[in-house]
Structures are given as C-alpha cells and as structure tokens.
Amino acid sequence: MSKERITLTMSELHKLDIIQRSLRGSISVSTTATLLSLTERQIYRLRDKVRHLGPPGIAHGNRGRSSPRKIPDRLRDRIIALRRTVYAKFNDTHFTEALAEEHHITLGRSTVRTILRNHGLGPKRVRRQPKHRSRRPRKQFAGDMIQFDGSHHDWLSGRGPKLCLIVAIDDATNYPWARFEPAETTNGYFRLIKDIIRNHGLFASAYTDKHSIFRIEHGRQPTLEEQLAGKLPKTQLQRSLIELGISLIYAHSPQAKGRVERIHQFFQDRLVAELDRANASSIAQATPVLNKVLGIYRRKFALAAPVAFKSFPDNADLDFYLCHKAARTVANDNCFSLNGRLYQLLPTSDRISWCKAKIEVHTLTNGLIRAVYQGQIIKTFKPQEAITPLSALRKVQLATIAPKVCISQPWVDQISTTCSYP
C-alpha cells in the first residue's frame, strides 16, 4: 500500500524540530508554547499527532484534500463553454447575472471571474493603466509663475450679495494677492493683474484652469477677420497676456494647481470668520478685512526666493493692454458702433475726417471707452456720451405720432358689416 507523500514547509520543519525536542524532554511544554507562540493545549495536541503520525502529523489535516465547496469540473466546463459561445460579448458581471437568470447557476462574480481567467478568458475591456504622475517642483524665482483661480462662496454669509474671490499666488514664494468681485469675469482678472504689475512688476507666466475666460472653447470657429489675418481665436485675457509678454499655462486637473486650491480652504475658513466678526455686507466693507487676512497669510506662509519680476515702464499705460479690444471701421458720418450704441469722432489736428478709418475700440475696466488709431488715442468716451442711433429715434417718433383708430369711426362699422362671414 503506497503512502501519500507530504512536503513540509520551512516553518513546519522548524515547528517539528521544537516539538521533537519537547517530546525528548529537552524543553518544557511551557517553553515550547512560548517558542511557537501557541497555547500549552495546542502543544499537547501537536505532540500527540507527531507521536502517532510522525513528521506528517505537523502538517494541517486538510492538506491534500479537496474543499467541500469546490466547484465540480463538469460545472466549470459548462461555464467556460457558455462564455465562449453564447455569451462571448458579455462582461464578467453581465455574464454572472445571465448564468443565474438563464441557467440557474448561482455563483459570485469573483468566482466566475477566477474561472474565466484561469482558462485564458480575459475581460471584455482592458482597464487602462494609470499614468505615472510626479510632483512638480516649486519654481525657483518669485515671478516665474503665478497661479490664478476664482473661489465662489457665500463670503458674506447671507448679509450681502454673492461674491467671487479672485486669487493669485506666486508659485515660488506662496505670496498671495486677492480681490473681491461680483463675479468671475475678465475685468476682475484684469484688475487683479494690474495690482500685481503695479506693485511688483511683470511676471513670466500665468498658471490657470481651462475656464472660458482663459481659452476659447473647442468648436468655436474663427471669425472672418481672424481667418484673413491667419490668427487663431483668443480670449481678451489671452490677447492681453500675449501683448504683455506673459505666457499662459493650462492645468489639466485641480490637483495640478494645488497651491491656489489650498489657499481657498484657508480663506473659506479664516476669512469668512473675520468677515462675520466685522459684520461686512458689501465689497467696500469686506476689502479691508481681506487685506488684513492677506497680511496674516503672507507673514505666516510666504517664503523667500530670488526675484524675477520685471519692472513695467513708467511711461507705459497698463490700461492699453488690460482692456477689451474690438476692431471697428468708422462710418461715413464719422461714427463707430459698440454694443449697439454709436460714438461720434470729431476732427483733430492730425485728421479732419475719420471716414473708413480702421480703429481699435478699447473698453477699460472702469467703463471708459477709447478710440485708438495706429496706437494713438483719438478720444476717450464715457458710456453716457454715446449718441442715440437714428433708427432708434425713428422708432420713437413713429411710436409717438402713430394715429390711434377710434372704434366709433363710421368706416370701422362699415368694414365690420361688409366683412362678415356666414
């Protein structure tokens, strides 16, 4: 009669050696239990098994036996056949549900998955491996890159209008700038960038998300003027930064611009508490509180780094760059239109008539409108200086002089009687 051969692992051989020393009386039962981290009752049980069965008694009794929960080979073959034929396009979960509903084979999804993988049947879709991501090192110089973002929050806790906090933070030094705006708009970013450039100088690059303020959405076709000029469509902020020599870098995820995202948490915690304490209910009341909190952050978290800001020329006008620009052709009556309103250009010492002139119209952040010709400012308008278009005047005149027909007119009664229907 052949005996089953059992192979012991290294840990089992070590346990067998200690048990045999205990059987020989070299060590006590309590010492054996301490060496094997077992109870004395377990040691007595192992001693009895080794005494009657020899070295194989140290192995677990179920070794070599089939599990009572083992799936029969016949059922396993049937599952494989069904997967390869009828359910070839089913994924693992779908196939498991089909087995239970159609064939009354109730198994767990992981069990079915194990059977399929052991027979070389892979998943319907191969999960893409995640990309390797590494931490971006901090910039070495202050002014090399500034991160921008807007935070929408109930900053005034219901005491006033909803505001947006537009924030910028230097990547190298953690030095922040911020200002409250009614909404996250291009003009709001223009005003914040003006504050940075006036106080520190020009920076090298801006790091932003893919908000429509910073880039043209996909699918937008270039205008006829852009096609003729061979230019790609740009937002007003893109165009302004290019004119200032500042490069624009887009983050592909919120985590990429983590520095400005984390400072939002600081403001939403501490700034809100300070605003509540000051009972601020407007931008005018909230701005001094914001400046106080900015000072606290700068003292606690700002770092020292070499400065790479470039000075902005004193004789240059920031409003010439940080504004909305639109191309216009002056009409025969020396007027140009903007947002449905007309503005009249008057003669100057350089030019009597501006008819057919190609000009640029600059709308500044304070609402003023500039007419610019070849880089020179022709005239600056206030919004209320627009003239009313002639078409609008005609509509007003027609509305005021249009006669009203009286119901009691004789010819009205005649029409009503002659135009009756059976």
C-alpha positions as a LaTeX table, in Angstrom:
\begin{tabular}{lrrr}
\hline
Residue & $x$ (\AA) & $y$ (\AA) & $z$ (\AA) \\
\hline
Met1 & 0.00 & 0.00 & 0.00 \\
Ser2 & 1.50 & 3.32 & $-1.14$ \\
Lys3 & 1.62 & 6.15 & 1.31 \\
Glu4 & 0.83 & 9.75 & 0.38 \\
Arg5 & 3.90 & 11.93 & 0.31 \\
Ile6 & 3.64 & 15.26 & 2.16 \\
Thr7 & 6.15 & 18.07 & 1.75 \\
Leu8 & 6.72 & 20.29 & 4.75 \\
Thr9 & 7.49 & 23.97 & 4.54 \\
Met10 & 10.44 & 25.59 & 6.31 \\
Ser11 & 8.22 & 26.94 & 9.09 \\
Glu12 & 6.69 & 23.48 & 9.58 \\
Leu13 & 10.16 & 21.89 & 9.74 \\
His14 & 11.11 & 24.43 & 12.39 \\
Lys15 & 7.92 & 23.67 & 14.34 \\
Leu16 & 8.62 & 19.90 & 14.01 \\
Asp17 & 12.12 & 20.34 & 15.42 \\
Ile18 & 10.82 & 22.17 & 18.51 \\
Ile19 & 8.04 & 19.59 & 19.07 \\
Gln20 & 10.53 & 16.72 & 18.81 \\
Arg21 & 12.78 & 18.45 & 21.37 \\
Ser22 & 9.73 & 18.72 & 23.63 \\
Leu23 & 8.99 & 15.00 & 23.17 \\
Arg24 & 12.58 & 14.14 & 24.09 \\
Gly25 & 12.25 & 16.26 & 27.23 \\
Ser26 & 14.90 & 18.80 & 26.20 \\
Ile27 & 12.50 & 21.68 & 26.75 \\
Ser28 & 9.33 & 22.01 & 28.78 \\
Val29 & 5.83 & 22.36 & 27.40 \\
Ser30 & 5.59 & 25.97 & 28.56 \\
Thr31 & 8.89 & 26.83 & 26.84 \\
Thr32 & 7.67 & 25.12 & 23.66 \\
Ala33 & 4.47 & 27.13 & 23.74 \\
Thr34 & 6.48 & 30.35 & 24.12 \\
Leu35 & 8.82 & 29.49 & 21.23 \\
Leu36 & 5.94 & 28.67 & 18.86 \\
Ser37 & 3.57 & 31.42 & 20.13 \\
Leu38 & 0.91 & 28.79 & 20.89 \\
Thr39 & $-1.03$ & 27.71 & 23.96 \\
Glu40 & 0.00 & 24.69 & 26.01 \\
Arg41 & $-3.19$ & 22.88 & 24.91 \\
Gln42 & $-2.13$ & 23.28 & 21.26 \\
Ile43 & 1.33 & 21.98 & 22.13 \\
Tyr44 & $-0.13$ & 18.82 & 23.72 \\
Arg45 & $-2.26$ & 18.28 & 20.62 \\
Leu46 & 0.76 & 18.64 & 18.30 \\
Arg47 & 2.84 & 16.30 & 20.48 \\
Asp48 & 0.14 & 13.61 & 20.20 \\
Lys49 & $-0.11$ & 13.96 & 16.40 \\
Val50 & 3.67 & 13.76 & 15.92 \\
Arg51 & 3.87 & 10.81 & 18.34 \\
His52 & 1.26 & 8.79 & 16.37 \\
Leu53 & 1.75 & 10.01 & 12.77 \\
Gly54 & 5.39 & 11.04 & 12.77 \\
Pro55 & 6.61 & 14.15 & 10.92 \\
Pro56 & 3.46 & 14.35 & 8.66 \\
Gly57 & 1.43 & 15.00 & 11.80 \\
Ile58 & 2.85 & 18.53 & 11.96 \\
Ala59 & 1.05 & 19.43 & 8.71 \\
His60 & $-2.57$ & 20.55 & 8.65 \\
Gly61 & $-5.06$ & 17.70 & 8.43 \\
Asn62 & $-6.84$ & 19.12 & 5.35 \\
Arg63 & $-3.70$ & 19.24 & 3.27 \\
Gly64 & $-4.20$ & 17.38 & 0.01 \\
Arg65 & $-7.95$ & 17.12 & 0.43 \\
Ser66 & $-10.45$ & 18.73 & $-1.90$ \\
Ser67 & $-12.59$ & 21.51 & $-0.49$ \\
Pro68 & $-16.24$ & 20.58 & 0.06 \\
Arg69 & $-17.12$ & 23.88 & $-1.63$ \\
Lys70 & $-15.10$ & 23.13 & $-4.74$ \\
Ile71 & $-16.97$ & 23.75 & $-7.98$ \\
Pro72 & $-17.32$ & 20.48 & $-9.90$ \\
Asp73 & $-15.22$ & 20.20 & $-13.04$ \\
Arg74 & $-18.36$ & 19.46 & $-15.07$ \\
Leu75 & $-19.96$ & 22.76 & $-14.00$ \\
Arg76 & $-16.72$ & 24.59 & $-14.57$ \\
Asp77 & $-16.51$ & 23.24 & $-18.14$ \\
Arg78 & $-20.11$ & 24.25 & $-18.79$ \\
Ile79 & $-19.41$ & 27.84 & $-17.65$ \\
Ile80 & $-16.38$ & 28.05 & $-19.95$ \\
Ala81 & $-18.37$ & 26.70 & $-22.90$ \\
Leu82 & $-21.20$ & 29.18 & $-22.37$ \\
Arg83 & $-18.78$ & 32.08 & $-22.10$ \\
Arg84 & $-17.00$ & 31.12 & $-25.31$ \\
Thr85 & $-20.17$ & 30.65 & $-27.36$ \\
Val86 & $-23.45$ & 32.22 & $-26.29$ \\
Tyr87 & $-22.06$ & 34.95 & $-24.02$ \\
Ala88 & $-18.85$ & 35.82 & $-25.84$ \\
Lys89 & $-19.52$ & 39.58 & $-25.69$ \\
Phe90 & $-20.70$ & 39.70 & $-22.08$ \\
Asn91 & $-18.56$ & 41.27 & $-19.36$ \\
Asp92 & $-17.96$ & 39.43 & $-16.09$ \\
Thr93 & $-20.85$ & 40.98 & $-14.15$ \\
His94 & $-23.28$ & 40.63 & $-17.04$ \\
Phe95 & $-22.24$ & 37.02 & $-17.59$ \\
Thr96 & $-22.67$ & 36.20 & $-13.88$ \\
Glu97 & $-26.19$ & 37.64 & $-13.96$ \\
Ala98 & $-27.02$ & 35.69 & $-17.12$ \\
Leu99 & $-25.84$ & 32.43 & $-15.52$ \\
Ala100 & $-28.19$ & 32.99 & $-12.56$ \\
Glu101 & $-31.19$ & 34.14 & $-14.60$ \\
Glu102 & $-30.97$ & 31.85 & $-17.62$ \\
His103 & $-29.21$ & 28.73 & $-16.34$ \\
His104 & $-29.84$ & 28.83 & $-12.56$ \\
Ile105 & $-26.11$ & 28.77 & $-11.85$ \\
Thr106 & $-25.69$ & 30.98 & $-8.80$ \\
Leu107 & $-22.08$ & 31.99 & $-8.27$ \\
Gly108 & $-20.33$ & 35.13 & $-7.14$ \\
Arg109 & $-18.83$ & 37.48 & $-9.70$ \\
Ser110 & $-15.33$ & 36.99 & $-8.31$ \\
Thr111 & $-15.72$ & 33.19 & $-8.55$ \\
Val112 & $-16.85$ & 33.40 & $-12.17$ \\
Arg113 & $-14.03$ & 35.82 & $-12.89$ \\
Thr114 & $-11.45$ & 33.42 & $-11.41$ \\
Ile115 & $-12.76$ & 30.53 & $-13.54$ \\
Leu116 & $-12.60$ & 32.61 & $-16.70$ \\
Arg117 & $-9.10$ & 33.96 & $-16.04$ \\
Asn118 & $-7.75$ & 30.50 & $-15.22$ \\
His119 & $-8.89$ & 29.38 & $-18.68$ \\
Gly120 & $-7.42$ & 32.35 & $-20.51$ \\
Leu121 & $-10.64$ & 34.33 & $-20.97$ \\
Gly122 & $-9.74$ & 37.96 & $-20.30$ \\
Pro123 & $-12.07$ & 40.86 & $-19.51$ \\
Lys124 & $-14.18$ & 42.46 & $-22.21$ \\
Arg125 & $-12.41$ & 45.78 & $-21.72$ \\
Val126 & $-8.82$ & 46.12 & $-20.65$ \\
Arg127 & $-8.54$ & 48.72 & $-17.93$ \\
Arg128 & $-6.06$ & 51.39 & $-18.86$ \\
Gln129 & $-3.11$ & 51.62 & $-16.55$ \\
Pro130 & $-2.97$ & 54.94 & $-14.68$ \\
Lys131 & $-0.40$ & 57.40 & $-15.88$ \\
His132 & 2.68 & 57.92 & $-13.80$ \\
Arg133 & 2.42 & 61.31 & $-12.13$ \\
Ser134 & 5.22 & 63.07 & $-10.33$ \\
Arg135 & 5.22 & 66.10 & $-8.08$ \\
Arg136 & 6.03 & 69.30 & $-9.93$ \\
Pro137 & 8.94 & 71.09 & $-8.26$ \\
Arg138 & 8.35 & 74.62 & $-6.97$ \\
Lys139 & 9.66 & 77.42 & $-9.19$ \\
Gln140 & 12.99 & 78.85 & $-8.09$ \\
Phe141 & 12.30 & 82.57 & $-8.63$ \\
Ala142 & 9.49 & 84.82 & $-7.49$ \\
Gly143 & 7.63 & 85.98 & $-10.57$ \\
Asp144 & 8.43 & 82.93 & $-12.68$ \\
Met145 & 4.84 & 81.66 & $-12.41$ \\
Ile146 & 1.69 & 82.87 & $-10.69$ \\
Gln147 & $-1.35$ & 80.63 & $-10.23$ \\
Phe148 & $-4.80$ & 82.17 & $-10.72$ \\
Asp149 & $-8.26$ & 80.95 & $-9.76$ \\
Gly150 & $-11.66$ & 82.19 & $-8.59$ \\
Ser151 & $-13.46$ & 80.95 & $-5.48$ \\
His152 & $-17.27$ & 81.10 & $-5.45$ \\
His153 & $-18.52$ & 81.08 & $-1.88$ \\
Asp154 & $-21.10$ & 82.79 & 0.32 \\
Trp155 & $-18.40$ & 85.05 & 1.71 \\
Leu156 & $-20.82$ & 87.46 & 3.41 \\
Ser157 & $-22.90$ & 84.65 & 4.98 \\
Gly158 & $-26.15$ & 85.98 & 3.54 \\
Arg159 & $-25.65$ & 89.59 & 4.69 \\
Gly160 & $-24.97$ & 90.82 & 1.16 \\
Pro161 & $-24.63$ & 89.72 & $-2.46$ \\
Lys162 & $-22.83$ & 86.57 & $-3.56$ \\
Leu163 & $-19.22$ & 87.43 & $-4.39$ \\
Cys164 & $-16.30$ & 85.75 & $-6.10$ \\
Leu165 & $-12.84$ & 85.94 & $-4.57$ \\
Ile166 & $-10.27$ & 86.08 & $-7.36$ \\
Val167 & $-6.94$ & 84.81 & $-6.04$ \\
Ala168 & $-3.37$ & 84.71 & $-7.32$ \\
Ile169 & $-0.40$ & 83.10 & $-5.59$ \\
Asp170 & 3.27 & 83.05 & $-6.52$ \\
Asp171 & 4.48 & 79.51 & $-7.13$ \\
Ala172 & 7.94 & 80.05 & $-5.63$ \\
Thr173 & 7.13 & 82.11 & $-2.54$ \\
Asn174 & 3.44 & 81.40 & $-1.70$ \\
Tyr175 & 2.89 & 85.18 & $-1.74$ \\
Pro176 & $-0.84$ & 85.78 & $-2.40$ \\
Trp177 & $-2.95$ & 88.52 & $-3.96$ \\
Ala178 & $-6.74$ & 88.61 & $-3.93$ \\
Arg179 & $-9.73$ & 90.86 & $-4.50$ \\
Phe180 & $-13.49$ & 90.56 & $-4.25$ \\
Glu181 & $-15.52$ & 90.82 & $-7.44$ \\
Pro182 & $-19.28$ & 90.49 & $-8.12$ \\
Ala183 & $-18.49$ & 87.53 & $-10.42$ \\
Glu184 & $-15.57$ & 85.71 & $-12.01$ \\
Thr185 & $-15.10$ & 87.89 & $-15.07$ \\
Thr186 & $-12.34$ & 89.01 & $-17.41$ \\
Asn187 & $-12.43$ & 92.52 & $-15.91$ \\
Gly188 & $-11.94$ & 91.03 & $-12.44$ \\
Tyr189 & $-8.76$ & 89.27 & $-13.57$ \\
Phe190 & $-7.66$ & 92.45 & $-15.38$ \\
Arg191 & $-7.94$ & 94.41 & $-12.11$ \\
Leu192 & $-6.03$ & 91.77 & $-10.12$ \\
Ile193 & $-3.24$ & 91.58 & $-12.71$ \\
Lys194 & $-2.99$ & 95.37 & $-12.62$ \\
Asp195 & $-2.48$ & 95.25 & $-8.85$ \\
Ile196 & 0.31 & 92.68 & $-9.23$ \\
Ile197 & 2.14 & 94.52 & $-12.02$ \\
Arg198 & 1.87 & 97.94 & $-10.35$ \\
Asn199 & 3.18 & 96.66 & $-7.00$ \\
His200 & 5.74 & 94.08 & $-8.13$ \\
Gly201 & 6.24 & 94.16 & $-11.91$ \\
Leu202 & 5.68 & 91.85 & $-14.86$ \\
Phe203 & 5.72 & 88.11 & $-14.17$ \\
Ala204 & 6.80 & 85.41 & $-16.60$ \\
Ser205 & 3.80 & 83.06 & $-16.78$ \\
Ala206 & 0.25 & 82.55 & $-15.52$ \\
Tyr207 & $-0.97$ & 79.08 & $-14.48$ \\
Thr208 & $-4.75$ & 78.71 & $-14.78$ \\
Asp209 & $-7.52$ & 76.20 & $-15.33$ \\
Lys210 & $-9.38$ & 75.88 & $-18.64$ \\
His211 & $-12.12$ & 78.36 & $-17.85$ \\
Ser212 & $-13.58$ & 80.12 & $-20.90$ \\
Ile213 & $-12.00$ & 83.35 & $-19.64$ \\
Phe214 & $-8.55$ & 81.91 & $-20.32$ \\
Arg215 & $-9.12$ & 79.93 & $-23.52$ \\
Ile216 & $-11.56$ & 79.64 & $-26.41$ \\
Glu217 & $-13.78$ & 76.61 & $-26.05$ \\
His218 & $-13.34$ & 73.78 & $-28.56$ \\
Gly219 & $-15.55$ & 74.04 & $-31.63$ \\
Arg220 & $-15.57$ & 77.84 & $-31.86$ \\
Gln221 & $-14.74$ & 78.80 & $-35.43$ \\
Pro222 & $-12.50$ & 81.83 & $-36.11$ \\
Thr223 & $-14.17$ & 84.99 & $-37.38$ \\
Leu224 & $-13.64$ & 86.27 & $-40.92$ \\
Glu225 & $-11.13$ & 88.85 & $-39.68$ \\
Glu226 & $-9.19$ & 86.13 & $-37.82$ \\
Gln227 & $-9.17$ & 83.92 & $-40.90$ \\
Leu228 & $-7.89$ & 86.74 & $-43.10$ \\
Ala229 & $-5.20$ & 87.62 & $-40.56$ \\
Gly230 & $-4.22$ & 83.97 & $-40.12$ \\
Lys231 & $-4.78$ & 84.12 & $-36.36$ \\
Leu232 & $-6.34$ & 81.62 & $-34.03$ \\
Pro233 & $-9.24$ & 82.87 & $-31.90$ \\
Lys234 & $-8.18$ & 84.16 & $-28.48$ \\
Thr235 & $-9.99$ & 85.44 & $-25.43$ \\
Gln236 & $-9.46$ & 89.01 & $-24.28$ \\
Leu237 & $-7.30$ & 87.78 & $-21.40$ \\
Gln238 & $-5.19$ & 85.58 & $-23.69$ \\
Arg239 & $-4.60$ & 88.50 & $-26.01$ \\
Ser240 & $-3.72$ & 90.85 & $-23.14$ \\
Leu241 & $-1.16$ & 88.47 & $-21.62$ \\
Ile242 & 0.45 & 87.85 & $-25.02$ \\
Glu243 & 0.80 & 91.61 & $-25.56$ \\
Leu244 & 2.44 & 91.92 & $-22.13$ \\
Gly245 & 4.83 & 89.04 & $-22.88$ \\
Ile246 & 3.30 & 86.73 & $-20.26$ \\
Ser247 & 2.88 & 83.08 & $-21.22$ \\
Leu248 & $-0.31$ & 81.23 & $-20.30$ \\
Ile249 & $-0.08$ & 77.64 & $-18.98$ \\
Tyr250 & $-3.17$ & 75.46 & $-18.50$ \\
Ala251 & $-3.60$ & 72.98 & $-15.69$ \\
His252 & $-5.22$ & 69.68 & $-16.67$ \\
Ser253 & $-6.65$ & 69.00 & $-13.21$ \\
Pro254 & $-7.43$ & 70.91 & $-9.99$ \\
Gln255 & $-4.63$ & 68.99 & $-8.26$ \\
Ala256 & $-2.11$ & 70.45 & $-10.71$ \\
Lys257 & $-2.66$ & 73.95 & $-9.30$ \\
Gly258 & $-2.78$ & 72.74 & $-5.73$ \\
Arg259 & $-1.23$ & 75.85 & $-4.21$ \\
Val260 & $-4.08$ & 78.14 & $-5.20$ \\
Glu261 & $-6.66$ & 75.44 & $-4.41$ \\
Arg262 & $-5.29$ & 75.07 & $-0.87$ \\
Ile263 & $-5.34$ & 78.79 & $-0.21$ \\
His264 & $-9.08$ & 78.73 & $-1.00$ \\
Gln265 & $-9.52$ & 76.50 & 2.06 \\
Phe266 & $-7.62$ & 79.00 & 4.19 \\
Phe267 & $-9.79$ & 81.88 & 3.02 \\
Gln268 & $-13.07$ & 79.96 & 3.34 \\
Asp269 & $-12.13$ & 79.20 & 6.93 \\
Arg270 & $-10.39$ & 82.26 & 8.34 \\
Leu271 & $-11.65$ & 84.99 & 6.01 \\
Val272 & $-15.29$ & 84.03 & 6.47 \\
Ala273 & $-14.87$ & 84.11 & 10.25 \\
Glu274 & $-13.23$ & 87.55 & 10.08 \\
Leu275 & $-15.97$ & 88.87 & 7.77 \\
Asp276 & $-18.62$ & 87.61 & 10.18 \\
Arg277 & $-16.83$ & 89.28 & 13.05 \\
Ala278 & $-16.70$ & 92.59 & 11.15 \\
Asn279 & $-20.34$ & 92.16 & 10.04 \\
Ala280 & $-19.30$ & 93.05 & 6.47 \\
Ser281 & $-22.16$ & 93.20 & 3.96 \\
Ser282 & $-20.56$ & 94.71 & 0.83 \\
Ile283 & $-17.35$ & 94.69 & $-1.18$ \\
Ala284 & $-16.34$ & 98.03 & 0.31 \\
Gln285 & $-16.67$ & 96.67 & 3.85 \\
Ala286 & $-15.11$ & 93.28 & 3.02 \\
Thr287 & $-11.98$ & 94.60 & 1.26 \\
Pro288 & $-10.20$ & 95.90 & 4.44 \\
Val289 & $-10.88$ & 92.57 & 6.14 \\
Leu290 & $-9.47$ & 90.73 & 3.11 \\
Asn291 & $-6.31$ & 92.87 & 3.21 \\
Lys292 & $-5.88$ & 92.04 & 6.90 \\
Val293 & $-6.16$ & 88.28 & 6.26 \\
Leu294 & $-3.80$ & 88.54 & 3.28 \\
Gly295 & $-1.23$ & 90.14 & 5.57 \\
Ile296 & $-1.60$ & 87.28 & 8.07 \\
Tyr297 & $-1.10$ & 84.68 & 5.34 \\
Arg298 & 1.95 & 86.46 & 3.95 \\
Arg299 & 3.62 & 86.65 & 7.38 \\
Lys300 & 2.92 & 83.02 & 8.22 \\
Phe301 & 3.43 & 81.16 & 4.92 \\
Ala302 & 5.32 & 83.33 & 2.43 \\
Leu303 & 8.83 & 82.09 & 1.59 \\
Ala304 & 11.97 & 83.89 & 0.49 \\
Ala305 & 13.21 & 83.44 & $-3.08$ \\
Pro306 & 15.21 & 85.39 & $-5.66$ \\
Val307 & 13.05 & 87.91 & $-7.52$ \\
Ala308 & 12.44 & 87.59 & $-11.26$ \\
Phe309 & 9.73 & 90.26 & $-11.66$ \\
Lys310 & 10.46 & 92.72 & $-14.47$ \\
Ser311 & 9.72 & 96.39 & $-13.94$ \\
Phe312 & 6.94 & 97.85 & $-16.04$ \\
Pro313 & 7.90 & 101.10 & $-17.84$ \\
Asp314 & 6.69 & 104.20 & $-16.00$ \\
Asn315 & 5.59 & 105.89 & $-19.22$ \\
Ala316 & 3.53 & 102.88 & $-20.38$ \\
Asp317 & $-0.21$ & 102.61 & $-19.82$ \\
Leu318 & $-1.44$ & 99.33 & $-18.33$ \\
Asp319 & $-4.98$ & 100.13 & $-19.42$ \\
Phe320 & $-3.76$ & 99.98 & $-23.03$ \\
Tyr321 & $-3.16$ & 96.23 & $-22.58$ \\
Leu322 & $-5.56$ & 95.09 & $-19.85$ \\
Cys323 & $-8.80$ & 96.02 & $-21.56$ \\
His324 & $-11.36$ & 94.66 & $-24.01$ \\
Lys325 & $-10.38$ & 95.42 & $-27.60$ \\
Ala326 & $-12.56$ & 95.39 & $-30.71$ \\
Ala327 & $-11.80$ & 96.35 & $-34.31$ \\
Arg328 & $-14.14$ & 98.85 & $-35.95$ \\
Thr329 & $-14.41$ & 100.72 & $-39.28$ \\
Val330 & $-15.58$ & 104.32 & $-38.95$ \\
Ala331 & $-18.74$ & 105.06 & $-40.95$ \\
Asn332 & $-19.23$ & 107.95 & $-43.38$ \\
Asp333 & $-20.73$ & 110.10 & $-40.62$ \\
Asn334 & $-17.54$ & 109.61 & $-38.50$ \\
Cys335 & $-19.35$ & 107.32 & $-36.07$ \\
Phe336 & $-18.48$ & 103.84 & $-34.87$ \\
Ser337 & $-20.72$ & 101.40 & $-33.05$ \\
Leu338 & $-20.09$ & 99.39 & $-29.90$ \\
Asn339 & $-22.63$ & 97.20 & $-28.12$ \\
Gly340 & $-25.48$ & 98.69 & $-30.14$ \\
Arg341 & $-24.55$ & 102.32 & $-29.40$ \\
Leu342 & $-22.96$ & 104.98 & $-31.61$ \\
Tyr343 & $-19.98$ & 107.20 & $-30.75$ \\
Gln344 & $-19.09$ & 110.32 & $-32.72$ \\
Leu345 & $-15.47$ & 111.09 & $-33.64$ \\
Leu346 & $-14.63$ & 114.78 & $-34.02$ \\
Pro347 & $-11.90$ & 116.31 & $-36.21$ \\
Thr348 & $-8.41$ & 116.57 & $-34.73$ \\
Ser349 & $-5.30$ & 118.47 & $-35.66$ \\
Asp350 & $-3.98$ & 115.40 & $-37.50$ \\
Arg351 & $-7.12$ & 114.38 & $-39.33$ \\
Ile352 & $-10.32$ & 116.15 & $-40.28$ \\
Ser353 & $-12.40$ & 113.11 & $-41.22$ \\
Trp354 & $-12.16$ & 109.59 & $-39.81$ \\
Cys355 & $-14.39$ & 108.09 & $-42.51$ \\
Lys356 & $-13.39$ & 104.49 & $-43.40$ \\
Ala357 & $-10.57$ & 104.53 & $-40.84$ \\
Lys358 & $-9.73$ & 101.18 & $-39.21$ \\
Ile359 & $-9.65$ & 101.81 & $-35.48$ \\
Glu360 & $-9.46$ & 99.81 & $-32.26$ \\
Val361 & $-12.03$ & 100.40 & $-29.54$ \\
His362 & $-10.74$ & 99.78 & $-26.01$ \\
Thr363 & $-13.22$ & 99.24 & $-23.18$ \\
Leu364 & $-11.40$ & 99.84 & $-19.89$ \\
Thr365 & $-12.15$ & 98.17 & $-16.57$ \\
Asn366 & $-13.61$ & 101.44 & $-15.23$ \\
Gly367 & $-16.12$ & 101.63 & $-18.13$ \\
Leu368 & $-14.37$ & 104.29 & $-20.22$ \\
Ile369 & $-14.17$ & 103.74 & $-23.98$ \\
Arg370 & $-11.15$ & 104.70 & $-26.03$ \\
Ala371 & $-10.93$ & 105.07 & $-29.79$ \\
Val372 & $-7.37$ & 104.19 & $-30.86$ \\
Tyr373 & $-5.87$ & 104.69 & $-34.33$ \\
Gln374 & $-2.43$ & 103.23 & $-35.08$ \\
Gly375 & $-1.55$ & 103.10 & $-31.39$ \\
Gln376 & $-2.64$ & 106.68 & $-30.67$ \\
Ile377 & $-5.69$ & 107.54 & $-28.57$ \\
Ile378 & $-8.12$ & 109.65 & $-30.64$ \\
Lys379 & $-10.76$ & 110.22 & $-27.99$ \\
Thr380 & $-11.93$ & 108.80 & $-24.68$ \\
Phe381 & $-15.67$ & 108.46 & $-24.14$ \\
Lys382 & $-17.81$ & 107.96 & $-21.10$ \\
Pro383 & $-20.63$ & 105.44 & $-21.63$ \\
Gln384 & $-23.25$ & 108.20 & $-21.35$ \\
Glu385 & $-21.62$ & 110.12 & $-24.22$ \\
Ala386 & $-22.98$ & 107.68 & $-26.78$ \\
Ile387 & $-25.44$ & 109.18 & $-29.26$ \\
Thr388 & $-28.83$ & 107.61 & $-29.93$ \\
Pro389 & $-28.90$ & 105.79 & $-33.29$ \\
Leu390 & $-31.16$ & 107.29 & $-35.97$ \\
Ser391 & $-33.08$ & 104.05 & $-36.27$ \\
Ala392 & $-33.95$ & 104.21 & $-32.59$ \\
Leu393 & $-35.06$ & 107.83 & $-32.99$ \\
Arg394 & $-37.34$ & 106.88 & $-35.88$ \\
Lys395 & $-38.90$ & 104.12 & $-33.81$ \\
Val396 & $-39.57$ & 106.57 & $-31.01$ \\
Gln397 & $-41.07$ & 109.12 & $-33.42$ \\
Leu398 & $-43.27$ & 106.53 & $-35.08$ \\
Ala399 & $-44.48$ & 105.32 & $-31.70$ \\
Thr400 & $-45.40$ & 108.85 & $-30.63$ \\
Ile401 & $-47.12$ & 110.04 & $-33.85$ \\
Ala402 & $-48.89$ & 106.84 & $-34.91$ \\
Pro403 & $-52.65$ & 107.63 & $-35.02$ \\
Lys404 & $-55.00$ & 105.61 & $-32.92$ \\
Val405 & $-58.16$ & 104.41 & $-34.61$ \\
Cys406 & $-61.33$ & 105.12 & $-32.71$ \\
Ile407 & $-63.83$ & 102.28 & $-32.55$ \\
Ser408 & $-66.70$ & 104.70 & $-33.21$ \\
Gln409 & $-65.43$ & 105.72 & $-36.66$ \\
Pro410 & $-68.10$ & 105.13 & $-39.35$ \\
Trp411 & $-65.78$ & 103.27 & $-41.70$ \\
Val412 & $-64.87$ & 100.80 & $-38.90$ \\
Asp413 & $-68.53$ & 99.81 & $-38.59$ \\
Gln414 & $-68.75$ & 99.55 & $-42.39$ \\
Ile415 & $-65.80$ & 97.14 & $-42.53$ \\
Ser416 & $-67.21$ & 95.04 & $-39.74$ \\
Thr417 & $-70.56$ & 94.70 & $-41.58$ \\
Thr418 & $-69.17$ & 94.06 & $-45.08$ \\
Cys419 & $-66.61$ & 91.51 & $-43.92$ \\
Ser420 & $-68.99$ & 89.27 & $-42.01$ \\
Tyr421 & $-68.87$ & 85.55 & $-42.65$ \\
Pro422 & $-71.80$ & 83.15 & $-42.91$ \\
\hline
\end{tabular}
